[in-house]
Amino acid sequence: MNKTTRTIRWLLFLFVTSITTAGGIYADAITLQSYNSINNATLQDEGKTTNRQYAPDRKVDILHIIIDVTPDFKLRTVAGTTTIKFVPIANPLTELRLDAINLRVSSITSSATIADYNVTDKAITITFDEPVSPEEEITVTVIHESEPRQGLYFRTPEMGYNEEDTHLYTKNFAHDGPHWYPNYDYPNERSSSEVICRVPPNMTVLSNGRLVSEEIDSDSGLKVAHWLQEKPHANYLIALAAGKFKKIESRYKDIPLAFYTPASQIDQAENSFKDTADMMAFYEEEIGIPYPWDKYYQVVIEGGGGGMENTTLTILGDGTLFTTATENIRSSQGLVSHELVHQWFGDYVTCKDWSHTWLNEGFATYYEKLYDGYKNGLDSMLYELYRSSRNVLSDRPTHKPIVYKSYSYAREQFDYRTYPKGAWVLHMLRNELGKELFHKCVILYLERHALSSVVTEDFRSVIEEMTGRSFDRFFDQWLYHARHPDLTVSYSWSPKEKLAKVSVKQTHEVNNNVMLFHFRRKVRFVIDKEPVDHEIVIDSKEHDFYFPLTKEPEIVRFDPEYSLLADIKFQKPTAMLYAQLDNKTDMIGRILAIDSLSEKKDKTTVTKLKDILNNDPFYGVRIKASSVLRKIQTNEAFNALAESINQPDARVRRRVVGDVGGFYRPESFKLMKRVLKSEKNPAILSIAIRNLGRYHDVDNRKQLLNYLKSKSYRNILADAAVEAIRMLDEPFFISPLQNNLSKYEKQFTFWGFTQALDTLAYISRNEDDKTQVRSFLSGYVNHQNELIQAYAIMALGTLGDPKAIPIVETFSTDNPDDFIGNYAKDALKKLRERKELVSTEIVHLREIVDDLKQETEKLKNDFEDIKKQLGANEQNKEKSDDH
Ligand SMILES: [Zn+2]
């Protein structure tokens, strides 16, 4: 598997996770991957280099850009005229270079005289007759046409989409804008912009800023929509969406709010849109700067999850839509709030280069959690921080800090460091400064750098200015150096001296990339249910702290306010863990106690966990108890879960159903069947269906086949049946699965259908005769939808029938930009290996036959010998009998 393919797989993985988890972790550009944009993974023109990355020189200041485009939905091409107004910076300008990827340019004109221009696959270079002097305003106008494979994406009936939902959308992030119009494309530059788009009259056009006009052009009969973004913004935030959208609207103060979806999906819009105005009010207050733009629209496009925070127009993948049938399991809150926060952090101030990405993503992720705290309570916010910390604290490479210049391409910077770790850095900082002071720092930071680009030092200097304190060390250890502290904490009690001893060790490897951490935190002793706090400073590898106390504490907690990002191992006596479980004022303490109890298998622990699972006031703690009971895997643990399956909170119920299914036993199977009869929530049903995949039971077969043709929103029940069938891996399913796929294709999402194709191939891989399945899959290799095409080709590789080689060969290519070609190359490799294996097997069989032949020959000879000997013996016997 080559690197490109791996990256593609990874992007697809994100695509799937983001639609299956509520709110997604990296709710952002990074997950807004659509099928057509999969080949973005080739990261064209993102300055791949082994060296460190810096923002490029700005030779001109772009003042304004007008992009006037006419898309052709049938041909999937875009004709455009782009006008750019600029002034040279500091020096006379002889050449203007614009990023332009695979644009066909028919004309370039300018207010200055042009001597010549040159167009390559990546750029347009315009040479002026005379050097243009600094401060002189110049315009250039480029007439261009393109058939964009990235940056601008069509969703048309010719591609397999519903006619009534026809649309297009753009995603300029990180450097894909130049696929549909030329511009200087780097976030260290910003300009005002206009987008004019000409479409059939029954379509809606959406873009940045405010709508200047919308009218029918009498010559062409097309609707001409004209949008203007007056405040300057970075090129990657320019956006266009056009098509047969429907909308719901609202207003916050005088700011128009709207939520658009493809026509057929409008019924789900309200579920995702409903909190937007409330969020807006919260952020104006929490951030302290009024919403800085003209409007806030969100538009849902088909394909993918995640979102892209273009100024005033966030584009969301339709994976965020959900029905109320899923109760509180699905929500758009995380994604919608995250993208809205970007209107301040990312759009109003923008990271100057991608090494400072955390200034966009860390803030958006943290403020997303602050809204959650406001809406659902502090425990909910801390729980979200706890969950995101799991993502940071797992085994991570030690060489990459948050502010990192040695990345190979922009997207590399959009990972656990800039999202959850960036959010945690802000959480630590806010705890360090206190809410008030932090709030003041943020206001000054935004005011000072409004509508311009920022680097990490801009934020640090504001904090230092406002606090008078030095934050060099804080930024150095958390942002400029990698990783987090690994801590071992231990506690002991001396009854005679009434002394509590707490030892703290930093156990992580300290090297050039990872520092020994320096921080101040609390240790809390709970004595007679009253907290007694002591502050400790950790500044070296090992510390022993002694605290005189009135009596032995019931509970000892390190960092009780949950404000330190660290992997902490704290061994405590079981009685203390039980006391911690009972402490209803300390949600994180209860979660951590449950974690520590996962090693225990005794009945008392199971009883306690069962009690928590049914009675804890916070749903996250109940979920944790369920997952630890599953881990314990004893009969008692199973019974505790089985008896707790009727949870009123759907989130907990889903977890318990999943965890009961995590036990392999007849009772679990029975329970799953009961859930399938009684449960109404499709998100829980799909878990129960998947769990059937562990049981080779004849009854199962019929039920799974019924789910395969069942109708559900986004077909999640059929998808779950496909997963169960894959787990069962029984040849019985080959023919019914194939029949169902051809009959119910339209019910599946494109993604769901690709998984089903691959499952069919997978369960057929050991069949002697693969002809039927091969010819079925081959019927999809030219499918109108590229994702299905790619996966049908991949499935032929999974099937492993060497007879598919000639088919797959026709698609295979070495061009890293051709993602179908890459899938084919991968499949071809598998098929050839399989062929080799088969021929090796044949050679091996031949050898066995030869051996057998020789052996038979030998046996025959031996037998002849024996016969002769016997004959001789008989003769001798006869002879002797003759005596
Ligand atoms: Zn984001």
PDB file of N, CA, C and O and ligand atoms in Angstrom, residues 27-28 309 338-339 342 361 364 419, ligand 1:
ATOM      1  N   ALA A  27     -14.007  18.311  14.367  1.00  0.00           N
ATOM      2  CA  ALA A  27     -15.159  18.813  13.625  1.00  0.00           C
ATOM      3  C   ALA A  27     -14.714  19.967  12.774  1.00  0.00           C
ATOM      4  O   ALA A  27     -14.858  21.117  13.127  1.00  0.00           O
ATOM      5  N   ASP A  28     -14.137  19.684  11.652  1.00  0.00           N
ATOM      6  CA  ASP A  28     -13.563  20.785  10.909  1.00  0.00           C
ATOM      7  C   ASP A  28     -13.210  20.448   9.490  1.00  0.00           C
ATOM      8  O   ASP A  28     -13.548  19.413   8.979  1.00  0.00           O
ATOM      9  N   GLU A 309     -15.344  26.370   7.946  1.00  0.00           N
ATOM     10  CA  GLU A 309     -15.790  27.632   8.555  1.00  0.00           C
ATOM     11  C   GLU A 309     -15.564  28.852   7.673  1.00  0.00           C
ATOM     12  O   GLU A 309     -15.019  29.855   8.131  1.00  0.00           O
ATOM     13  N   HIS A 338     -18.487  24.580  17.155  1.00  0.00           N
ATOM     14  CA  HIS A 338     -17.079  24.657  16.745  1.00  0.00           C
ATOM     15  C   HIS A 338     -16.908  25.580  15.534  1.00  0.00           C
ATOM     16  O   HIS A 338     -16.073  26.479  15.520  1.00  0.00           O
ATOM     17  N   GLU A 339     -17.725  25.337  14.510  1.00  0.00           N
ATOM     18  CA  GLU A 339     -17.586  26.127  13.283  1.00  0.00           C
ATOM     19  C   GLU A 339     -17.964  27.583  13.517  1.00  0.00           C
ATOM     20  O   GLU A 339     -17.365  28.488  12.947  1.00  0.00           O
ATOM     21  N   HIS A 342     -15.161  29.587  14.999  1.00  0.00           N
ATOM     22  CA  HIS A 342     -14.147  29.934  13.999  1.00  0.00           C
ATOM     23  C   HIS A 342     -14.381  31.312  13.377  1.00  0.00           C
ATOM     24  O   HIS A 342     -13.455  31.920  12.858  1.00  0.00           O
ATOM     25  N   GLU A 361      -7.744  26.130  15.610  1.00  0.00           N
ATOM     26  CA  GLU A 361      -8.428  24.904  16.021  1.00  0.00           C
ATOM     27  C   GLU A 361      -8.508  24.704  17.528  1.00  0.00           C
ATOM     28  O   GLU A 361      -9.497  24.179  18.039  1.00  0.00           O
ATOM     29  N   ALA A 364     -11.293  27.010  18.681  1.00  0.00           N
ATOM     30  CA  ALA A 364     -12.622  26.529  18.263  1.00  0.00           C
ATOM     31  C   ALA A 364     -13.015  25.315  19.103  1.00  0.00           C
ATOM     32  O   ALA A 364     -14.159  25.189  19.544  1.00  0.00           O
ATOM     33  N   TYR A 419      -6.146  20.323  17.824  1.00  0.00           N
ATOM     34  CA  TYR A 419      -7.545  20.317  18.284  1.00  0.00           C
ATOM     35  C   TYR A 419      -7.617  20.034  19.803  1.00  0.00           C
ATOM     36  O   TYR A 419      -7.675  20.995  20.583  1.00  0.00           O
TER      37      TYR A 419
HETATM   38 ZN    ZN B   1     -12.032  23.789  13.331  1.00  0.00          ZN
END
